[in-house]
Amino acid sequence: MREELQKIKTEFLSQLQRLKNLAELEELEIRFFGRKAGTLTTLIKGLKDFSAGERQLLGQLVNDVKNALEQAFFEKRERLQQAQWAEALLREAVDVTQPALPLQSGGHLHPNTIIQKNLEDFFTSLGFMIFDGPELESDYYNFSSLNIPEEHPARDSQDTFYLKGHPGWLMRTHTSAGDVRAKQKYGAPLRVISTGKCFRNEATDVRHEHTFYQFQGVVVDEGISFAHLKGLLEAVVRHLYGPEAKLRLRPKYYPFVEPGVNGEVTCFLCQGKGCRVCKQTGWLEIFGAGLIHPHLLREGNIDTSKYQGFAFGLGLTRLVMLKYGIDDIRLLESGDFRFLEQF
Ligand code: DAH
């Protein structure tokens, strides 16, 4: 028994020394200390076959060996565990001396926002303030206050989204909806611009979308004439398209202005010669405008005997499409990265 014990000890220690990882250590543990068939366990179980006196002596010896082996086993386990942690740490290590990589956010302004900010800069430099009207609007501000009473045919061309259960509330069809709001809030004299989303119930195609953007301007002051309107819009056109661009105004009916005009610029693609973009006319329509109808001034509590004004509504979405050569309006609201990443 003594010899056997010695053999187990040498074998255990030499194997313990050779093994290289925790899995091998576990195998060794089972082989020697395993409760059912471990070599040392089996030997201990055999003690019962010895006489009481011998059992005591041998028992002591076995115990000493067992303790020594366990001690060696735990030390080895500790070392292997530490080695494993060190290795893991090394794998996860952060090199704090490495220079920072460039940020790859990929974010940038939407083309609508680029043109909007450009125009806002231009107008605020002329003393205009920016006014924000709500997108969810009342029938009054979107239509009635603008001289478009119920049953007026002008409503037909501006069908929109109405709120179920909330009669009289709708998604604004144009930024003109802020005109009377601004007059009521700030009175005269007044110089405001207002940009934002507008909505219409459209059968969508390359030129029609349920959501689009307009850029509105309103000026109210003493002695305002059509010449002021024309002068300002000519400056806008030169700002957007360069000194050679020309502006053409042609009469057009809008209930909220009198007289009303539709504004066109020289086609930037063919310089007025006529092409596919301008449908061979040499001109591109970019806004509606006119002298403010007295009905709106009265709704805005402005003294019509003292003040006059003009208003204009630029098709911001149209400006964006013309500027970037976008041939399908639906791309603008699509959220499609293949489109957006081009700006
Ligand atoms: N609100 C008009 C539209 O959506 C555009 C417009 C025309 C605005 C004439 C104006 C204006 O201020 O005077 O078609």
mmCIF file with all atom_site columns, C-alpha atoms in Angstrom, residues 133-241:
data_model
loop_
_atom_site.group_PDB
_atom_site.id
_atom_site.type_symbol
_atom_site.label_atom_id
_atom_site.label_alt_id
_atom_site.label_comp_id
_atom_site.label_asym_id
_atom_site.label_entity_id
_atom_site.label_seq_id
_atom_site.pdbx_PDB_ins_code
_atom_site.Cartn_x
_atom_site.Cartn_y
_atom_site.Cartn_z
_atom_site.occupancy
_atom_site.B_iso_or_equiv
_atom_site.pdbx_formal_charge
_atom_site.auth_seq_id
_atom_site.auth_comp_id
_atom_site.auth_asym_id
_atom_site.auth_atom_id
_atom_site.pdbx_PDB_model_num
ATOM 1   C CA . GLY A 1 133 ? -46.712 78.329  -38.165 1.00 0.00 ? 133 GLY A CA 1
ATOM 2   C CA . PRO A 1 134 ? -48.178 74.975  -37.112 1.00 0.00 ? 134 PRO A CA 1
ATOM 3   C CA . GLU A 1 135 ? -48.443 72.074  -39.579 1.00 0.00 ? 135 GLU A CA 1
ATOM 4   C CA . LEU A 1 136 ? -51.752 70.984  -38.047 1.00 0.00 ? 136 LEU A CA 1
ATOM 5   C CA . GLU A 1 137 ? -53.870 74.013  -38.814 1.00 0.00 ? 137 GLU A CA 1
ATOM 6   C CA . SER A 1 138 ? -57.424 75.288  -38.449 1.00 0.00 ? 138 SER A CA 1
ATOM 7   C CA . ASP A 1 139 ? -59.709 75.674  -41.416 1.00 0.00 ? 139 ASP A CA 1
ATOM 8   C CA . TYR A 1 140 ? -59.845 79.356  -40.515 1.00 0.00 ? 140 TYR A CA 1
ATOM 9   C CA . TYR A 1 141 ? -56.134 80.097  -40.902 1.00 0.00 ? 141 TYR A CA 1
ATOM 10  C CA . ASN A 1 142 ? -55.576 77.772  -43.840 1.00 0.00 ? 142 ASN A CA 1
ATOM 11  C CA . PHE A 1 143 ? -58.621 78.938  -45.844 1.00 0.00 ? 143 PHE A CA 1
ATOM 12  C CA . SER A 1 144 ? -61.212 81.380  -44.482 1.00 0.00 ? 144 SER A CA 1
ATOM 13  C CA . SER A 1 145 ? -58.779 83.982  -43.182 1.00 0.00 ? 145 SER A CA 1
ATOM 14  C CA . LEU A 1 146 ? -57.119 83.910  -46.607 1.00 0.00 ? 146 LEU A CA 1
ATOM 15  C CA . ASN A 1 147 ? -60.310 84.926  -48.375 1.00 0.00 ? 147 ASN A CA 1
ATOM 16  C CA . ILE A 1 148 ? -61.165 81.328  -49.309 1.00 0.00 ? 148 ILE A CA 1
ATOM 17  C CA . PRO A 1 149 ? -64.593 80.813  -47.699 1.00 0.00 ? 149 PRO A CA 1
ATOM 18  C CA . GLU A 1 150 ? -66.315 77.455  -47.572 1.00 0.00 ? 150 GLU A CA 1
ATOM 19  C CA . GLU A 1 151 ? -67.642 76.371  -50.985 1.00 0.00 ? 151 GLU A CA 1
ATOM 20  C CA . HIS A 1 152 ? -64.978 78.492  -52.702 1.00 0.00 ? 152 HIS A CA 1
ATOM 21  C CA . PRO A 1 153 ? -63.616 76.579  -55.733 1.00 0.00 ? 153 PRO A CA 1
ATOM 22  C CA . ALA A 1 154 ? -60.011 77.381  -54.704 1.00 0.00 ? 154 ALA A CA 1
ATOM 23  C CA . ARG A 1 155 ? -60.421 74.719  -52.020 1.00 0.00 ? 155 ARG A CA 1
ATOM 24  C CA . ASP A 1 156 ? -60.783 72.040  -54.672 1.00 0.00 ? 156 ASP A CA 1
ATOM 25  C CA . SER A 1 157 ? -57.181 72.365  -55.798 1.00 0.00 ? 157 SER A CA 1
ATOM 26  C CA . GLN A 1 158 ? -55.964 72.130  -52.210 1.00 0.00 ? 158 GLN A CA 1
ATOM 27  C CA . ASP A 1 159 ? -57.564 68.978  -50.880 1.00 0.00 ? 159 ASP A CA 1
ATOM 28  C CA . THR A 1 160 ? -55.724 67.790  -47.797 1.00 0.00 ? 160 THR A CA 1
ATOM 29  C CA . PHE A 1 161 ? -55.839 65.505  -44.759 1.00 0.00 ? 161 PHE A CA 1
ATOM 30  C CA . TYR A 1 162 ? -58.574 66.249  -42.233 1.00 0.00 ? 162 TYR A CA 1
ATOM 31  C CA . LEU A 1 163 ? -58.627 65.068  -38.641 1.00 0.00 ? 163 LEU A CA 1
ATOM 32  C CA . LYS A 1 164 ? -61.202 62.425  -37.845 1.00 0.00 ? 164 LYS A CA 1
ATOM 33  C CA . GLY A 1 165 ? -63.402 63.571  -34.985 1.00 0.00 ? 165 GLY A CA 1
ATOM 34  C CA . HIS A 1 166 ? -62.018 67.127  -35.076 1.00 0.00 ? 166 HIS A CA 1
ATOM 35  C CA . PRO A 1 167 ? -63.991 69.086  -37.639 1.00 0.00 ? 167 PRO A CA 1
ATOM 36  C CA . GLY A 1 168 ? -62.290 72.285  -38.769 1.00 0.00 ? 168 GLY A CA 1
ATOM 37  C CA . TRP A 1 169 ? -58.729 70.924  -38.318 1.00 0.00 ? 169 TRP A CA 1
ATOM 38  C CA . LEU A 1 170 ? -56.480 69.890  -41.170 1.00 0.00 ? 170 LEU A CA 1
ATOM 39  C CA . MET A 1 171 ? -52.872 69.518  -42.290 1.00 0.00 ? 171 MET A CA 1
ATOM 40  C CA . ARG A 1 172 ? -51.966 72.909  -43.778 1.00 0.00 ? 172 ARG A CA 1
ATOM 41  C CA . THR A 1 173 ? -51.903 72.996  -47.567 1.00 0.00 ? 173 THR A CA 1
ATOM 42  C CA . HIS A 1 174 ? -49.543 75.975  -47.823 1.00 0.00 ? 174 HIS A CA 1
ATOM 43  C CA . THR A 1 175 ? -47.349 78.191  -45.669 1.00 0.00 ? 175 THR A CA 1
ATOM 44  C CA . SER A 1 176 ? -49.736 81.077  -46.461 1.00 0.00 ? 176 SER A CA 1
ATOM 45  C CA . ALA A 1 177 ? -51.659 79.605  -43.505 1.00 0.00 ? 177 ALA A CA 1
ATOM 46  C CA . GLY A 1 178 ? -49.262 81.531  -41.242 1.00 0.00 ? 178 GLY A CA 1
ATOM 47  C CA . ASP A 1 179 ? -49.959 84.913  -42.900 1.00 0.00 ? 179 ASP A CA 1
ATOM 48  C CA . VAL A 1 180 ? -52.855 86.050  -40.723 1.00 0.00 ? 180 VAL A CA 1
ATOM 49  C CA . ARG A 1 181 ? -51.337 84.420  -37.636 1.00 0.00 ? 181 ARG A CA 1
ATOM 50  C CA . ALA A 1 182 ? -48.181 86.559  -38.072 1.00 0.00 ? 182 ALA A CA 1
ATOM 51  C CA . LYS A 1 183 ? -50.239 89.733  -38.634 1.00 0.00 ? 183 LYS A CA 1
ATOM 52  C CA . GLN A 1 184 ? -52.353 89.078  -35.542 1.00 0.00 ? 184 GLN A CA 1
ATOM 53  C CA . LYS A 1 185 ? -49.287 88.389  -33.448 1.00 0.00 ? 185 LYS A CA 1
ATOM 54  C CA . TYR A 1 186 ? -46.935 91.149  -34.585 1.00 0.00 ? 186 TYR A CA 1
ATOM 55  C CA . GLY A 1 187 ? -49.107 93.743  -36.325 1.00 0.00 ? 187 GLY A CA 1
ATOM 56  C CA . ALA A 1 188 ? -47.625 96.296  -38.743 1.00 0.00 ? 188 ALA A CA 1
ATOM 57  C CA . PRO A 1 189 ? -45.023 97.069  -39.951 1.00 0.00 ? 189 PRO A CA 1
ATOM 58  C CA . LEU A 1 190 ? -44.126 93.446  -40.605 1.00 0.00 ? 190 LEU A CA 1
ATOM 59  C CA . ARG A 1 191 ? -41.412 91.492  -42.422 1.00 0.00 ? 191 ARG A CA 1
ATOM 60  C CA . VAL A 1 192 ? -41.605 87.738  -41.910 1.00 0.00 ? 192 VAL A CA 1
ATOM 61  C CA . ILE A 1 193 ? -40.631 84.555  -43.638 1.00 0.00 ? 193 ILE A CA 1
ATOM 62  C CA . SER A 1 194 ? -42.012 81.162  -42.800 1.00 0.00 ? 194 SER A CA 1
ATOM 63  C CA . THR A 1 195 ? -40.850 77.801  -44.110 1.00 0.00 ? 195 THR A CA 1
ATOM 64  C CA . GLY A 1 196 ? -42.082 74.315  -43.677 1.00 0.00 ? 196 GLY A CA 1
ATOM 65  C CA . LYS A 1 197 ? -43.964 71.204  -44.566 1.00 0.00 ? 197 LYS A CA 1
ATOM 66  C CA . CYS A 1 198 ? -47.240 71.419  -46.430 1.00 0.00 ? 198 CYS A CA 1
ATOM 67  C CA . PHE A 1 199 ? -49.615 68.606  -47.205 1.00 0.00 ? 199 PHE A CA 1
ATOM 68  C CA . ARG A 1 200 ? -52.043 67.700  -49.956 1.00 0.00 ? 200 ARG A CA 1
ATOM 69  C CA . ASN A 1 201 ? -54.181 64.730  -50.784 1.00 0.00 ? 201 ASN A CA 1
ATOM 70  C CA . GLU A 1 202 ? -52.431 63.895  -54.040 1.00 0.00 ? 202 GLU A CA 1
ATOM 71  C CA . ALA A 1 203 ? -52.338 60.902  -56.325 1.00 0.00 ? 203 ALA A CA 1
ATOM 72  C CA . THR A 1 204 ? -48.539 60.819  -56.067 1.00 0.00 ? 204 THR A CA 1
ATOM 73  C CA . ASP A 1 205 ? -46.243 60.691  -59.084 1.00 0.00 ? 205 ASP A CA 1
ATOM 74  C CA . VAL A 1 206 ? -42.857 62.152  -60.079 1.00 0.00 ? 206 VAL A CA 1
ATOM 75  C CA . ARG A 1 207 ? -44.208 65.704  -59.728 1.00 0.00 ? 207 ARG A CA 1
ATOM 76  C CA . HIS A 1 208 ? -46.768 65.308  -56.916 1.00 0.00 ? 208 HIS A CA 1
ATOM 77  C CA . GLU A 1 209 ? -46.236 64.327  -53.320 1.00 0.00 ? 209 GLU A CA 1
ATOM 78  C CA . HIS A 1 210 ? -48.481 64.356  -50.227 1.00 0.00 ? 210 HIS A CA 1
ATOM 79  C CA . THR A 1 211 ? -45.759 66.237  -48.294 1.00 0.00 ? 211 THR A CA 1
ATOM 80  C CA . PHE A 1 212 ? -43.676 69.084  -49.687 1.00 0.00 ? 212 PHE A CA 1
ATOM 81  C CA . TYR A 1 213 ? -42.081 72.365  -48.591 1.00 0.00 ? 213 TYR A CA 1
ATOM 82  C CA . GLN A 1 214 ? -42.914 76.008  -49.185 1.00 0.00 ? 214 GLN A CA 1
ATOM 83  C CA . PHE A 1 215 ? -41.118 79.225  -48.329 1.00 0.00 ? 215 PHE A CA 1
ATOM 84  C CA . GLN A 1 216 ? -43.457 82.088  -47.520 1.00 0.00 ? 216 GLN A CA 1
ATOM 85  C CA . GLY A 1 217 ? -42.744 85.792  -47.180 1.00 0.00 ? 217 GLY A CA 1
ATOM 86  C CA . VAL A 1 218 ? -44.940 88.650  -46.001 1.00 0.00 ? 218 VAL A CA 1
ATOM 87  C CA . VAL A 1 219 ? -44.216 92.369  -45.925 1.00 0.00 ? 219 VAL A CA 1
ATOM 88  C CA . VAL A 1 220 ? -46.643 94.963  -44.506 1.00 0.00 ? 220 VAL A CA 1
ATOM 89  C CA . ASP A 1 221 ? -45.747 98.621  -44.284 1.00 0.00 ? 221 ASP A CA 1
ATOM 90  C CA . GLU A 1 222 ? -46.784 102.095 -45.370 1.00 0.00 ? 222 GLU A CA 1
ATOM 91  C CA . GLY A 1 223 ? -46.483 102.899 -49.062 1.00 0.00 ? 223 GLY A CA 1
ATOM 92  C CA . ILE A 1 224 ? -45.780 99.342  -50.237 1.00 0.00 ? 224 ILE A CA 1
ATOM 93  C CA . SER A 1 225 ? -46.247 98.914  -53.977 1.00 0.00 ? 225 SER A CA 1
ATOM 94  C CA . PHE A 1 226 ? -45.851 96.238  -56.584 1.00 0.00 ? 226 PHE A CA 1
ATOM 95  C CA . ALA A 1 227 ? -42.373 97.628  -57.360 1.00 0.00 ? 227 ALA A CA 1
ATOM 96  C CA . HIS A 1 228 ? -41.184 96.527  -53.900 1.00 0.00 ? 228 HIS A CA 1
ATOM 97  C CA . LEU A 1 229 ? -42.463 93.029  -54.533 1.00 0.00 ? 229 LEU A CA 1
ATOM 98  C CA . LYS A 1 230 ? -40.726 92.835  -57.886 1.00 0.00 ? 230 LYS A CA 1
ATOM 99  C CA . GLY A 1 231 ? -37.476 94.324  -56.611 1.00 0.00 ? 231 GLY A CA 1
ATOM 100 C CA . LEU A 1 232 ? -37.231 91.888  -53.721 1.00 0.00 ? 232 LEU A CA 1
ATOM 101 C CA . LEU A 1 233 ? -38.031 88.833  -55.805 1.00 0.00 ? 233 LEU A CA 1
ATOM 102 C CA . GLU A 1 234 ? -35.518 89.866  -58.460 1.00 0.00 ? 234 GLU A CA 1
ATOM 103 C CA . ALA A 1 235 ? -32.896 89.981  -55.718 1.00 0.00 ? 235 ALA A CA 1
ATOM 104 C CA . VAL A 1 236 ? -33.955 86.494  -54.577 1.00 0.00 ? 236 VAL A CA 1
ATOM 105 C CA . VAL A 1 237 ? -33.620 85.159  -58.118 1.00 0.00 ? 237 VAL A CA 1
ATOM 106 C CA . ARG A 1 238 ? -30.160 86.672  -58.562 1.00 0.00 ? 238 ARG A CA 1
ATOM 107 C CA . HIS A 1 239 ? -29.143 85.270  -55.174 1.00 0.00 ? 239 HIS A CA 1
ATOM 108 C CA . LEU A 1 240 ? -30.273 81.784  -56.182 1.00 0.00 ? 240 LEU A CA 1
ATOM 109 C CA . TYR A 1 241 ? -29.318 81.653  -59.861 1.00 0.00 ? 241 TYR A CA 1
#
